[in-house]
mmCIF file of C-alpha atoms in Angstrom:
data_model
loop_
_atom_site.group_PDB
_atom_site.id
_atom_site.type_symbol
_atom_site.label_atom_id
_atom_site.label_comp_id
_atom_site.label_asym_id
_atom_site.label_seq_id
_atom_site.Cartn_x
_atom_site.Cartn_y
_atom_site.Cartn_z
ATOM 1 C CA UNK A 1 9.818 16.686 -33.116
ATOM 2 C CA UNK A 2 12.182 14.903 -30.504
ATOM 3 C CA UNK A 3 12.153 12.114 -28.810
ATOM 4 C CA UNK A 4 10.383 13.088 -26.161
ATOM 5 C CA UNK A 5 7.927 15.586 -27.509
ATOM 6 C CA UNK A 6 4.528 14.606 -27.059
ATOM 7 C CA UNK A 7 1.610 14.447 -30.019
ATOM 8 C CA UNK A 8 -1.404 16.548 -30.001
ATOM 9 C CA UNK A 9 -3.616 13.449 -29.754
ATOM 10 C CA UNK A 10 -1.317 11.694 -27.486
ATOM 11 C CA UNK A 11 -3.910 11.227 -24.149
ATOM 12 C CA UNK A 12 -1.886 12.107 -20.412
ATOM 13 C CA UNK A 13 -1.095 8.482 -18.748
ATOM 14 C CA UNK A 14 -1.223 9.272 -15.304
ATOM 15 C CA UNK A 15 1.104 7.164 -12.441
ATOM 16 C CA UNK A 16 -1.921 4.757 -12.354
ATOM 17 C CA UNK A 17 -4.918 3.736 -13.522
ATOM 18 C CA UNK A 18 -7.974 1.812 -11.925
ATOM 19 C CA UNK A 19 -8.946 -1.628 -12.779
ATOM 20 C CA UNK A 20 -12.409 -2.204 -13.988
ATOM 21 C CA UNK A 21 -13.856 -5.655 -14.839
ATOM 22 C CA UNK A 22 -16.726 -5.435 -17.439
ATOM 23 C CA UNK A 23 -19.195 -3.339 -16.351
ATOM 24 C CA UNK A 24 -22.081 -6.012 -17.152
ATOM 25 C CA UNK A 25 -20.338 -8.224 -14.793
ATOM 26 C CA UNK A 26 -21.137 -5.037 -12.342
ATOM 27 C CA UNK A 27 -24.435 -4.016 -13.233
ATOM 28 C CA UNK A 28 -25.699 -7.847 -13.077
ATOM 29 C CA UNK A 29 -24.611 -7.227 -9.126
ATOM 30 C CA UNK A 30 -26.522 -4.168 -8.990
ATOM 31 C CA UNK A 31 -29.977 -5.761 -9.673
ATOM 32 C CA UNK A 32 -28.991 -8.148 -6.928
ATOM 33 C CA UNK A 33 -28.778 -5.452 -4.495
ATOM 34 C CA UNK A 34 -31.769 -3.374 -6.254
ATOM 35 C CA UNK A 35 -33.846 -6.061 -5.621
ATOM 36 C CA UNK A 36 -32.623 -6.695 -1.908
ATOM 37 C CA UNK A 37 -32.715 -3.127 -0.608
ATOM 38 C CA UNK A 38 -29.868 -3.931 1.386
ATOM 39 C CA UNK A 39 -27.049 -1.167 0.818
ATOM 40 C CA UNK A 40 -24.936 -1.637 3.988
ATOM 41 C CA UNK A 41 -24.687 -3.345 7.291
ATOM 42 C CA UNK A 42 -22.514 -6.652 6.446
ATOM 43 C CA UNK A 43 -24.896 -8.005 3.652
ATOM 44 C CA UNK A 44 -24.612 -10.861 1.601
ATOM 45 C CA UNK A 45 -21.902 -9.146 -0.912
ATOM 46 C CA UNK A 46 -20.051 -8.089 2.447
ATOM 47 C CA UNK A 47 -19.583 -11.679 3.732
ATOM 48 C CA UNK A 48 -18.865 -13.749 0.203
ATOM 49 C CA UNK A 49 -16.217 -11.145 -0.271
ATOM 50 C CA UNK A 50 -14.646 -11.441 3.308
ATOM 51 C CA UNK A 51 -14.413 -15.000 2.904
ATOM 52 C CA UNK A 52 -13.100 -14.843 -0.561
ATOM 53 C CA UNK A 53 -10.679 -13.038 0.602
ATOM 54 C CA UNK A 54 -9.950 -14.345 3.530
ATOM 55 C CA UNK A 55 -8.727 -17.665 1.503
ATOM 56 C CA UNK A 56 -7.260 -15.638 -1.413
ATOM 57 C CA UNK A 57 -5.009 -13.952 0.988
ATOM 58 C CA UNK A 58 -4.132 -17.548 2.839
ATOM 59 C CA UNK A 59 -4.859 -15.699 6.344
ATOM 60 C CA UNK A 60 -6.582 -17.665 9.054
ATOM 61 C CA UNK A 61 -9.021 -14.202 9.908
ATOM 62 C CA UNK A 62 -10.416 -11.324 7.988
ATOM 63 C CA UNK A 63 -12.375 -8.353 8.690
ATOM 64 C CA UNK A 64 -13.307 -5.457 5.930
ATOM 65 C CA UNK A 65 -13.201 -2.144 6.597
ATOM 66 C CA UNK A 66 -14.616 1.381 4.531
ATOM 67 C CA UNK A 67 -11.105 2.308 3.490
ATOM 68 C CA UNK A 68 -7.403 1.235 4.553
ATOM 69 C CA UNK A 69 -6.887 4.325 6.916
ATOM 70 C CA UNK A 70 -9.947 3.332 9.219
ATOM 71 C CA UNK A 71 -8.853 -0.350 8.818
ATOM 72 C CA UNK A 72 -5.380 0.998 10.037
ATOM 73 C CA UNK A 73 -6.983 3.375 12.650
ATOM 74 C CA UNK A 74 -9.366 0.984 14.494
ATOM 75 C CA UNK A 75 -6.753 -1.897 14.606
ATOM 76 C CA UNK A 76 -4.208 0.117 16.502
ATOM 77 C CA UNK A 77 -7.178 1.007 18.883
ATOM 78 C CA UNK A 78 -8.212 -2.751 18.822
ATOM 79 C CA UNK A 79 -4.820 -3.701 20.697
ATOM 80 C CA UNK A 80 -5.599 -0.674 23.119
ATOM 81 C CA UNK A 81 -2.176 0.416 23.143
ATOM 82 C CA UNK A 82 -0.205 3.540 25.160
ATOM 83 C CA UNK A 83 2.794 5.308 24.574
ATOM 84 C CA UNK A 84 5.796 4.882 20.788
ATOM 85 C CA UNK A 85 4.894 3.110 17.433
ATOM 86 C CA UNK A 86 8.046 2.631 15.985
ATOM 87 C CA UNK A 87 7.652 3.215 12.339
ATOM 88 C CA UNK A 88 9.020 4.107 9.258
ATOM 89 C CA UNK A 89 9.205 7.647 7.731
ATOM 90 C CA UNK A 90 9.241 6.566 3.984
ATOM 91 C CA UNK A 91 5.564 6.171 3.840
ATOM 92 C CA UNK A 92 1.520 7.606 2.834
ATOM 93 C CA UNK A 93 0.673 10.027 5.646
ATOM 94 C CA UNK A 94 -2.065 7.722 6.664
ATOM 95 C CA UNK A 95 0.548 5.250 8.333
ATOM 96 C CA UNK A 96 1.666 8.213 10.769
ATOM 97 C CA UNK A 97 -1.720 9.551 11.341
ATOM 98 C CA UNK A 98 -3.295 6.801 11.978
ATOM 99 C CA UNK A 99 -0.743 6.490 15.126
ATOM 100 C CA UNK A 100 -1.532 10.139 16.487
ATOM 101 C CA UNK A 101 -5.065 9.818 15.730
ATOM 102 C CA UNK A 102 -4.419 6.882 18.361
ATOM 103 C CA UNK A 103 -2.910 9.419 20.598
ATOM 104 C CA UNK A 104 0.396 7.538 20.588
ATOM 105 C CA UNK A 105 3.631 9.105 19.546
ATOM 106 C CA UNK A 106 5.272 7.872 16.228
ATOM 107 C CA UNK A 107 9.187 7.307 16.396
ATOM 108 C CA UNK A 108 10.728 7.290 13.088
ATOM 109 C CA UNK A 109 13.369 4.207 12.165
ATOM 110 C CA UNK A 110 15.783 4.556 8.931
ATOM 111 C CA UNK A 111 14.966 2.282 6.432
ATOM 112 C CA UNK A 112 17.251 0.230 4.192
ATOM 113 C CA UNK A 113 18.910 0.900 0.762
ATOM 114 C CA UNK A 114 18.006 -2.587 -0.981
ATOM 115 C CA UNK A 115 14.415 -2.423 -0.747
ATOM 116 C CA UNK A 116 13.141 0.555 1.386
ATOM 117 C CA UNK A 117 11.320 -0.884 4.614
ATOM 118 C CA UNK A 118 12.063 -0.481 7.830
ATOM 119 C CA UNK A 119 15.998 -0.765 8.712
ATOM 120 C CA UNK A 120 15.723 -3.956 11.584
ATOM 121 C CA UNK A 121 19.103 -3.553 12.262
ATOM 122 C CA UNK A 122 18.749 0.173 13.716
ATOM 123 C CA UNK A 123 15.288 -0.769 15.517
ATOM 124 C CA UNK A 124 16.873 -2.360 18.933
ATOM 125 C CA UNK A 125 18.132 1.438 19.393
ATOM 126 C CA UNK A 126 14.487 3.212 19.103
ATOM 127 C CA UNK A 127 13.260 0.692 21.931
ATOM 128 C CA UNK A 128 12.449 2.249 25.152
ATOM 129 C CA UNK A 129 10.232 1.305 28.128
ATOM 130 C CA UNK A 130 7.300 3.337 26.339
ATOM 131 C CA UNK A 131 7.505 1.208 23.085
ATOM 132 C CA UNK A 132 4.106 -0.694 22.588
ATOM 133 C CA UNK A 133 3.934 -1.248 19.038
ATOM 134 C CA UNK A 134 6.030 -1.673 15.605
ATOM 135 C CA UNK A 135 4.166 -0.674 12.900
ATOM 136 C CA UNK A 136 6.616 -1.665 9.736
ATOM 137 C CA UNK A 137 5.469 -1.146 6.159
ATOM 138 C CA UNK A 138 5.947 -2.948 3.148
ATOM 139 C CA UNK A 139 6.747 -0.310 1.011
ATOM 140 C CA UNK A 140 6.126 -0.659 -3.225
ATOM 141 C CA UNK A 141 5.030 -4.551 -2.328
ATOM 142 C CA UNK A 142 9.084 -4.520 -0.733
ATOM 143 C CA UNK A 143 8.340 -7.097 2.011
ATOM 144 C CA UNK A 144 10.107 -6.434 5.273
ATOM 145 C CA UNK A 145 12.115 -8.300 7.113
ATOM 146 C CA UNK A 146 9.107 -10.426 8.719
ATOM 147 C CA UNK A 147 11.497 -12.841 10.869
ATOM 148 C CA UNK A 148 13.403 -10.556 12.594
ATOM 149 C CA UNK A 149 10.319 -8.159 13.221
ATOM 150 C CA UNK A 150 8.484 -11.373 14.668
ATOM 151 C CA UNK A 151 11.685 -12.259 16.754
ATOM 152 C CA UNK A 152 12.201 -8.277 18.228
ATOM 153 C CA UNK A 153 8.175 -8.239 18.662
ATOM 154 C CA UNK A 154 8.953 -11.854 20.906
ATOM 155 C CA UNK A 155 11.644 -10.164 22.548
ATOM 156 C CA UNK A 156 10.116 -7.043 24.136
ATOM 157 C CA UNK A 157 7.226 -8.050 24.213
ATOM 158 C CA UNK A 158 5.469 -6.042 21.477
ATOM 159 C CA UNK A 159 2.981 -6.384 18.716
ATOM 160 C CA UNK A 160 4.202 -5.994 15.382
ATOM 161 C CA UNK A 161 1.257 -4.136 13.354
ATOM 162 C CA UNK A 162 1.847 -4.275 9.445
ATOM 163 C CA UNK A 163 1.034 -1.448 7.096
ATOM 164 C CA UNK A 164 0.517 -3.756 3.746
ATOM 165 C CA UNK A 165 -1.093 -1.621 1.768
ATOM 166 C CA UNK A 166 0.441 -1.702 -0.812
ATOM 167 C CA UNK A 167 1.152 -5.771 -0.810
ATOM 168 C CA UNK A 168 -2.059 -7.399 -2.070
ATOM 169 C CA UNK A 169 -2.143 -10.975 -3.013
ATOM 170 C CA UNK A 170 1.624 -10.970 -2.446
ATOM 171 C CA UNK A 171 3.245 -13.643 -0.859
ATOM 172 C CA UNK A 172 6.802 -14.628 1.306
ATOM 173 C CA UNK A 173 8.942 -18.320 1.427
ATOM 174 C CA UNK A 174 5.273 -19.378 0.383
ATOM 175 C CA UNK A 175 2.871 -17.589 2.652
ATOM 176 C CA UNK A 176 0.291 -15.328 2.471
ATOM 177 C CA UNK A 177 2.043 -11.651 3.640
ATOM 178 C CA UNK A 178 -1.237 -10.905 5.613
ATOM 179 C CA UNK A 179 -0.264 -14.103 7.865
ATOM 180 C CA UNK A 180 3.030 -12.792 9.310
ATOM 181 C CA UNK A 181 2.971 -10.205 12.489
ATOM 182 C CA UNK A 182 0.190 -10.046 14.693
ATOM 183 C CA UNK A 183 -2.102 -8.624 12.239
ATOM 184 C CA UNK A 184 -1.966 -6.695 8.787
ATOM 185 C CA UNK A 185 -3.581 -3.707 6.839
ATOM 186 C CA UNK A 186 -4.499 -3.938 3.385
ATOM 187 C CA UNK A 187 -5.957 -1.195 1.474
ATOM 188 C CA UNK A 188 -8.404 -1.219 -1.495
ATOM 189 C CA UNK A 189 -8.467 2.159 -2.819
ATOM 190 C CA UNK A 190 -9.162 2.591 -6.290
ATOM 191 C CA UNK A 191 -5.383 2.937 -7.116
ATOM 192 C CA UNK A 192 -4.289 -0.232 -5.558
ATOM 193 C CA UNK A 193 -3.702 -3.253 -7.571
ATOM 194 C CA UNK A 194 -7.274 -4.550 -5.988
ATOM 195 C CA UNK A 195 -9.726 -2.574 -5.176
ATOM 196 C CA UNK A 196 -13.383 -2.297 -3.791
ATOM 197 C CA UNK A 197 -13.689 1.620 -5.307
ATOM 198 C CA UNK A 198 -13.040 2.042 -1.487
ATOM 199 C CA UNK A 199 -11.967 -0.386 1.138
ATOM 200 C CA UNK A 200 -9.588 -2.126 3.119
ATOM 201 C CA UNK A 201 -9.188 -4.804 5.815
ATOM 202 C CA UNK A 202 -7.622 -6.173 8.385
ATOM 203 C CA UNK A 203 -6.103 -9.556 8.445
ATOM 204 C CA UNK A 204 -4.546 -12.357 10.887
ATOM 205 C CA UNK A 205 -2.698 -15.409 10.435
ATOM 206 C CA UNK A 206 -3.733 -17.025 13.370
ATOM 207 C CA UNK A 207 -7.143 -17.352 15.202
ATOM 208 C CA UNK A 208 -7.913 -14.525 17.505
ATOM 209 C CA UNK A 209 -11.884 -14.501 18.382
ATOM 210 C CA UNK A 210 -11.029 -12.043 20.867
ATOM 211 C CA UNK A 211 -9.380 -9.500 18.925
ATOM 212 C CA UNK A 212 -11.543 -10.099 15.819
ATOM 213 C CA UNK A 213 -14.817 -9.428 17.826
ATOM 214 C CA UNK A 214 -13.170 -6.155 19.334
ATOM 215 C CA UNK A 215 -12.251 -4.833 15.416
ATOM 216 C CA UNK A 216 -16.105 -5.880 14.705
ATOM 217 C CA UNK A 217 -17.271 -3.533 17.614
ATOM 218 C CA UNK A 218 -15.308 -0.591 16.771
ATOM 219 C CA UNK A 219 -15.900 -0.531 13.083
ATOM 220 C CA UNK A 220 -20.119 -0.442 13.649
ATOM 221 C CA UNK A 221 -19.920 1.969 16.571
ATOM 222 C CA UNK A 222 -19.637 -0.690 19.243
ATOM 223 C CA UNK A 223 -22.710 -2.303 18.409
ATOM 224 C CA UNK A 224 -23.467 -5.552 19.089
ATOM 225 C CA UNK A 225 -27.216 -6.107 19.401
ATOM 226 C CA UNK A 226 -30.351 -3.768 19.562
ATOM 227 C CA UNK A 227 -30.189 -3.276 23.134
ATOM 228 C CA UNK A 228 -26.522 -3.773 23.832
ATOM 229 C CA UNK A 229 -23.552 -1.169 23.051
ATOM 230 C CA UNK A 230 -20.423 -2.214 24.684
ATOM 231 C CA UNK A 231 -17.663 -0.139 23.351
ATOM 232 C CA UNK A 232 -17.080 4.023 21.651
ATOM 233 C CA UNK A 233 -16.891 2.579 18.065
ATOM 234 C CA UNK A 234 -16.764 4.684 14.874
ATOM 235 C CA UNK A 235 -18.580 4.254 11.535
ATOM 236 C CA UNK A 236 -16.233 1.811 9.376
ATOM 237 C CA UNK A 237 -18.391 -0.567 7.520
ATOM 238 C CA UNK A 238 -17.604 -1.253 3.929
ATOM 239 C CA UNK A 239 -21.128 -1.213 1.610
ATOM 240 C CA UNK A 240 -22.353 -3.669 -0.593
ATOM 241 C CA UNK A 241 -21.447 -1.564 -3.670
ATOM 242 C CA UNK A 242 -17.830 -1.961 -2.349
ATOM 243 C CA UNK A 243 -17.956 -5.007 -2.073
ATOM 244 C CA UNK A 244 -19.529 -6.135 -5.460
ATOM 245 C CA UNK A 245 -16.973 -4.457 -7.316
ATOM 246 C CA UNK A 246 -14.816 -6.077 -5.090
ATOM 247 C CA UNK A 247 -15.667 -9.376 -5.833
ATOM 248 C CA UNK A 248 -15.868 -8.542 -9.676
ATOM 249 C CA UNK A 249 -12.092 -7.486 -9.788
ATOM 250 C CA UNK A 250 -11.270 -10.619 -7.697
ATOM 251 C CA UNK A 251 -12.356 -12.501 -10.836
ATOM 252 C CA UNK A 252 -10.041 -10.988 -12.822
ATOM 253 C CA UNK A 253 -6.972 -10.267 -10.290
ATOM 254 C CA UNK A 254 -4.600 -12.680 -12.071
ATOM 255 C CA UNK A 255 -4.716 -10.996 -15.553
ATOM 256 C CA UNK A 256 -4.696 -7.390 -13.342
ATOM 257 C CA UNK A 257 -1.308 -8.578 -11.970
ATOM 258 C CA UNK A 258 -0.103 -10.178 -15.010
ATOM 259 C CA UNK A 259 -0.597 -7.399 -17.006
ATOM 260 C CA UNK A 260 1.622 -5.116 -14.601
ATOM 261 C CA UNK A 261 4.076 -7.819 -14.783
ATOM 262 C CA UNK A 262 4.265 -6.940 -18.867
ATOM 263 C CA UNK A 263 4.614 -3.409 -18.072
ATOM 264 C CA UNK A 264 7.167 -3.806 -14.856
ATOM 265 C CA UNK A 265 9.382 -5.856 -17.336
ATOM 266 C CA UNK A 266 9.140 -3.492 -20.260
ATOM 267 C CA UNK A 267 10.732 -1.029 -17.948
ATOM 268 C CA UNK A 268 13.492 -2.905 -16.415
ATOM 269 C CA UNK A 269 14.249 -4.745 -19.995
ATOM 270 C CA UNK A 270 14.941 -0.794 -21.183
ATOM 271 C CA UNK A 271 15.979 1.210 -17.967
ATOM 272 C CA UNK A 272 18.082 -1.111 -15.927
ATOM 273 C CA UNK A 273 21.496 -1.440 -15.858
ATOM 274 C CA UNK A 274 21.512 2.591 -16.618
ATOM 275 C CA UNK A 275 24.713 4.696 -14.842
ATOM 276 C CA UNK A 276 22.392 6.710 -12.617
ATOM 277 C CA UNK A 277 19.433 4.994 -12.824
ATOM 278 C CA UNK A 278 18.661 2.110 -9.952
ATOM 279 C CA UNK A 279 15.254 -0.616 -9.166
ATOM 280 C CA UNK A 280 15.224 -1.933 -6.172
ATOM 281 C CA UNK A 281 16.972 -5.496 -5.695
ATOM 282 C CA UNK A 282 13.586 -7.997 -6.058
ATOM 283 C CA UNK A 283 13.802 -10.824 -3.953
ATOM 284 C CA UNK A 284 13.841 -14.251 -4.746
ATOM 285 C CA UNK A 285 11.524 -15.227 -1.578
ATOM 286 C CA UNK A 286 8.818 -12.646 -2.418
ATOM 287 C CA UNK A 287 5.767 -13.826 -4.996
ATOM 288 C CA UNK A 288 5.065 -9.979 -6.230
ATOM 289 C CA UNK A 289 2.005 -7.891 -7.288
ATOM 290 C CA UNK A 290 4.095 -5.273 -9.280
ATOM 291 C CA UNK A 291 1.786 -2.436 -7.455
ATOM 292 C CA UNK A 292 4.407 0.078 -8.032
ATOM 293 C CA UNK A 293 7.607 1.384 -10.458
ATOM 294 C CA UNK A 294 9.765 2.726 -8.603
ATOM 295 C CA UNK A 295 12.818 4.176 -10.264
ATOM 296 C CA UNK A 296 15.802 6.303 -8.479
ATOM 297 C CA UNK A 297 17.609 8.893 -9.943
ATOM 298 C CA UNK A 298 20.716 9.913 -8.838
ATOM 299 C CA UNK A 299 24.057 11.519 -10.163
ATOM 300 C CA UNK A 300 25.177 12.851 -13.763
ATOM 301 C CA UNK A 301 23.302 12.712 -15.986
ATOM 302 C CA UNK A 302 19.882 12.131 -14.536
ATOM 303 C CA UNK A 303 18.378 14.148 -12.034
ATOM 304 C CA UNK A 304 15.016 12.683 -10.755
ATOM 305 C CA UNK A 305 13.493 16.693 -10.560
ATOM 306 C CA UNK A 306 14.293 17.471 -13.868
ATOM 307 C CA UNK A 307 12.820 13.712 -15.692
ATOM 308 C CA UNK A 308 9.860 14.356 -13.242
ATOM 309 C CA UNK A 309 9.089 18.237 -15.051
ATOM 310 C CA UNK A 310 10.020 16.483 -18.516
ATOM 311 C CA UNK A 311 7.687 13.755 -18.113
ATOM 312 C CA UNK A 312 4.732 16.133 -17.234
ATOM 313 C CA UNK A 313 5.089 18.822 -20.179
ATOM 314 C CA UNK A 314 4.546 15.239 -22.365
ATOM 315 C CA UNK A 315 1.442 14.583 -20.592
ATOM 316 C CA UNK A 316 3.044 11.761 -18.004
ATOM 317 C CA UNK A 317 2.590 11.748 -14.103
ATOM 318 C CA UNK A 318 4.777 10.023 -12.699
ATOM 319 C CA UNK A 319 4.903 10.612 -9.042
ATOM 320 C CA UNK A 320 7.694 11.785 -6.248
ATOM 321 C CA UNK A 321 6.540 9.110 -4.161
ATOM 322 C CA UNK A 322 7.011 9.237 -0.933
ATOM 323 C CA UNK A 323 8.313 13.157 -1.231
ATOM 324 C CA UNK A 324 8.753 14.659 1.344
ATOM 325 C CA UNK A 325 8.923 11.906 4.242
ATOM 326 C CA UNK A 326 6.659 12.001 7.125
ATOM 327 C CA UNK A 327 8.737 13.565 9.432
ATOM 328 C CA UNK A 328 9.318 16.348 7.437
ATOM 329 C CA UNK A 329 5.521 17.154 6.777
ATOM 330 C CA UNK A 330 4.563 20.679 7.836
ATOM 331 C CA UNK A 331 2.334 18.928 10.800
ATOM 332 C CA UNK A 332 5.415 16.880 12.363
ATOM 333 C CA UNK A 333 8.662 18.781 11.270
ATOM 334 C CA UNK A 334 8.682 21.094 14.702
ATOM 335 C CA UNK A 335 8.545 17.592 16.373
ATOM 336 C CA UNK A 336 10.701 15.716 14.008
ATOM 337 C CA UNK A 337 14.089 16.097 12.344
ATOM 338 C CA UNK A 338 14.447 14.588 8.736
ATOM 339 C CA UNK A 339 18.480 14.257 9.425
ATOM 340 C CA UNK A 340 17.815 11.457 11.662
ATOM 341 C CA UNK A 341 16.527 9.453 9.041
ATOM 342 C CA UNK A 342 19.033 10.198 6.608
ATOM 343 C CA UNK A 343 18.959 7.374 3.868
ATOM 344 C CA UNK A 344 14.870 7.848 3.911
ATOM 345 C CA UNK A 345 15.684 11.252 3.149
ATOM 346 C CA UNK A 346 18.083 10.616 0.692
ATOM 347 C CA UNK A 347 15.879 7.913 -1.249
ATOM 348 C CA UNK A 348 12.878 10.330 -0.994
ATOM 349 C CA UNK A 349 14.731 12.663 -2.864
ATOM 350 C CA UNK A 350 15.834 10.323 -5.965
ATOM 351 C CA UNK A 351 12.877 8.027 -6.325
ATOM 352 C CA UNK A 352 9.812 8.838 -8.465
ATOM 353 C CA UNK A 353 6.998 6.275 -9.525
ATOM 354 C CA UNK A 354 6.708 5.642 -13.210
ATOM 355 C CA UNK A 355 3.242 4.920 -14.580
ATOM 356 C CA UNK A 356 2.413 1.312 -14.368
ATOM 357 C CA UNK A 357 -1.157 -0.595 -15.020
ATOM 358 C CA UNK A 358 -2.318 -3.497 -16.734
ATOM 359 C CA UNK A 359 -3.981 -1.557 -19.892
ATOM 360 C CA UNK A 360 -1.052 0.721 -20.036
ATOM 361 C CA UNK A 361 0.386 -0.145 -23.644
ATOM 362 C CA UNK A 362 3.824 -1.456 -23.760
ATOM 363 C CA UNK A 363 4.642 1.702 -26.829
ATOM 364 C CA UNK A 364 4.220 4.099 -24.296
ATOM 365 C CA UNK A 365 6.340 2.563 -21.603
ATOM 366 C CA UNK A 366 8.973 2.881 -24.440
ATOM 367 C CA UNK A 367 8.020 6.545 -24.915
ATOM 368 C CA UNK A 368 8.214 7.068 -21.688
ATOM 369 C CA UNK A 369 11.539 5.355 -21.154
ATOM 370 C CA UNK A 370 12.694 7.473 -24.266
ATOM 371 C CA UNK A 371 11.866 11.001 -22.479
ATOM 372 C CA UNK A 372 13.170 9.638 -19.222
ATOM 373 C CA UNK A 373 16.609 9.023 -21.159
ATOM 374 C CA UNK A 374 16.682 11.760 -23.103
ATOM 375 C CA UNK A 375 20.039 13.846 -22.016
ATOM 376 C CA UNK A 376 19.480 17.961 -21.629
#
């Protein structure tokens, strides 16, 4: 049997796997809400967890949201906005479609070699008189070049919007990444490194009643007494199931992240340093979460197609993630043209997401590493 060939009682490790705290911890939450009959609507689970957050995260404001899309969706609506979202094209679909849903037009900006975000230095260029927004992302937990965002956003005049979905709990030169723009997405799907089963929210690091009351309106249909209905909302509340296993995993979120550390090292101990195989650079300034392994593959003798169909026939998922970009989806690519974007295109091509969570045992990262290496 080679090195790569997997056992009959060897289980599949998929690219991730969700955290679960102990389930008494859960079910003692579950009487609570038995016994209160109160499922939805901002109850008691729904506010401890907001606040919670709202200091875990160091922001000033906080608002939760049924997933990270709607979160993402109603925010860009909150700043009533018309006309381009400059964005990036390395990212989930929900960062793009969250802009049309808007009835804005998305305008795709490169992004950088060294850690994937948005390319600031190719941004002035995409700026036109119909620019309203920048919606940057910070891609694998990669943080993006905040101050110069915050500087171009000063300059013309724009908000800067951040998809940071994938940045939970992390943290830049000492502050919470949910402080810096003028407001931030977080997601809390059941993949992410916390999550509510399904959730996400919306945060600000500075006080914005204003803007905070608007999001509050559009995520419970514009409601905002029995008799009064100021605003076309949608449906957007998070429920108090959500939020109990949200506050459960917050109890354990350290050894969550700690444990991906173990497994994020394991990796670059073993694959680093490989002719052909390339991390991003980490950054000194950035306090990380380890959401994500990403690994490119380029040149003799790995080719990121051929360790992704290895990997699978030994029961591993790893993930060509993001493949394709946005802009060449089937819904955007008569609007768009990949070649614009070439080094997204490039990187989209030679990265793939290893498996990485904090019960994943460190013998199979070294299997995995071993089928990843293995020359054909």
């Amino acid at each position: 049997m080679s090195a790569g060939q997997r056992k009959p009682e060897e289980a599949v490790i998929n690219v991730t796997r969700a955290s679960l705290p102990p389930i008494e911890e859960y079910q003692a939450m579950l009487r609570e809400i038995w016994e209160s009959a109160q499922l939805t609507n901002m109850g008691r689970y729904h506010e401890e967890l907001r606040e919670r957050l709202r200091r875990y995260l160091r922001v000033e404001e906080l608002e939760l949201f049924v997933n990270g899309h709607s979160a993402l969706e109603l925010l860009l609506q909150a700043f009533s906005l018309k006309g381009e979202v400059i964005t990036t094209p390395f990212t989930f679909a929900s960062t793009t479609h969250a802009i049309v849903r808007n009835g804005l037009k998305p305008v795709f900006c490169d992004i950088t070699e060294k850690n994937y975000t948005i390319d600031v230095e190719k941004l002035p260029e995409k700026i036109t008189e119909n620019t309203c927004a920048i919606l940057p992302v910070h891609v694998y937990g990669n943080i993006c070049a905040v101050h110069k965002l915050s500087e171009m956003g000063r300059k013309y005049h724009i908000p800067v919007i951040y998809d940071a979905a994938h940045a939970f709990g992390e943290s830049y030169e000492g502050r919470g990444v949910g402080s810096y723009g003028d407001a931030s997405m977080f997601s809390f799907h059941a993949t992410k490194v916390f999550h509510t089963i399904e959730g996400g929210a919306v945060s600000l690091g500075r006080k914005d009643p204003e803007l905070m009351e608007r999001l509050y309106e559009l995520k419970n249909f514009g409601i905002l007494g029995q008799e009064e209905v100021a605003s076309v909302g949608a449906n957007g509340k998070m429920n108090e199931f959500s939020a109990a296993m949200g506050l459960c995993n917050l109890n354990h979120i350290s050894e969550y992240i700690e444990g991906r550390k173990r497994v994020f090292e394991r990796y670059r101990e073993i694959l680093s340093g490989r002719r052909g195989i390339l991390f991003p650079e980490p950054d000194p300034d950035t306090k990380s979460n380890y959401a994500y392994l990403p690994v490119r593959f380029f040149g003799a003798p790995y080719s990121r197609d051929a360790i992704f169909e290895r990997l699978g026939k030994n029961g591993i998922h790893a993930r060509k993630y993001f493949y394709p970009c946005v802009n060449a989806y089937r819904c955007y690519r008569e609007q768009y043209d990949e070649r614009e974007t070439p080094v997204a295109g490039r990187i989209s091509r030679e990265i793939l997401t290893l498996p990485i969570y904090p019960g994943l045992p460190l013998e199979e990262v070294d299997r995995i590493c071993r089928i990843v290496l293995e020359e054909r």
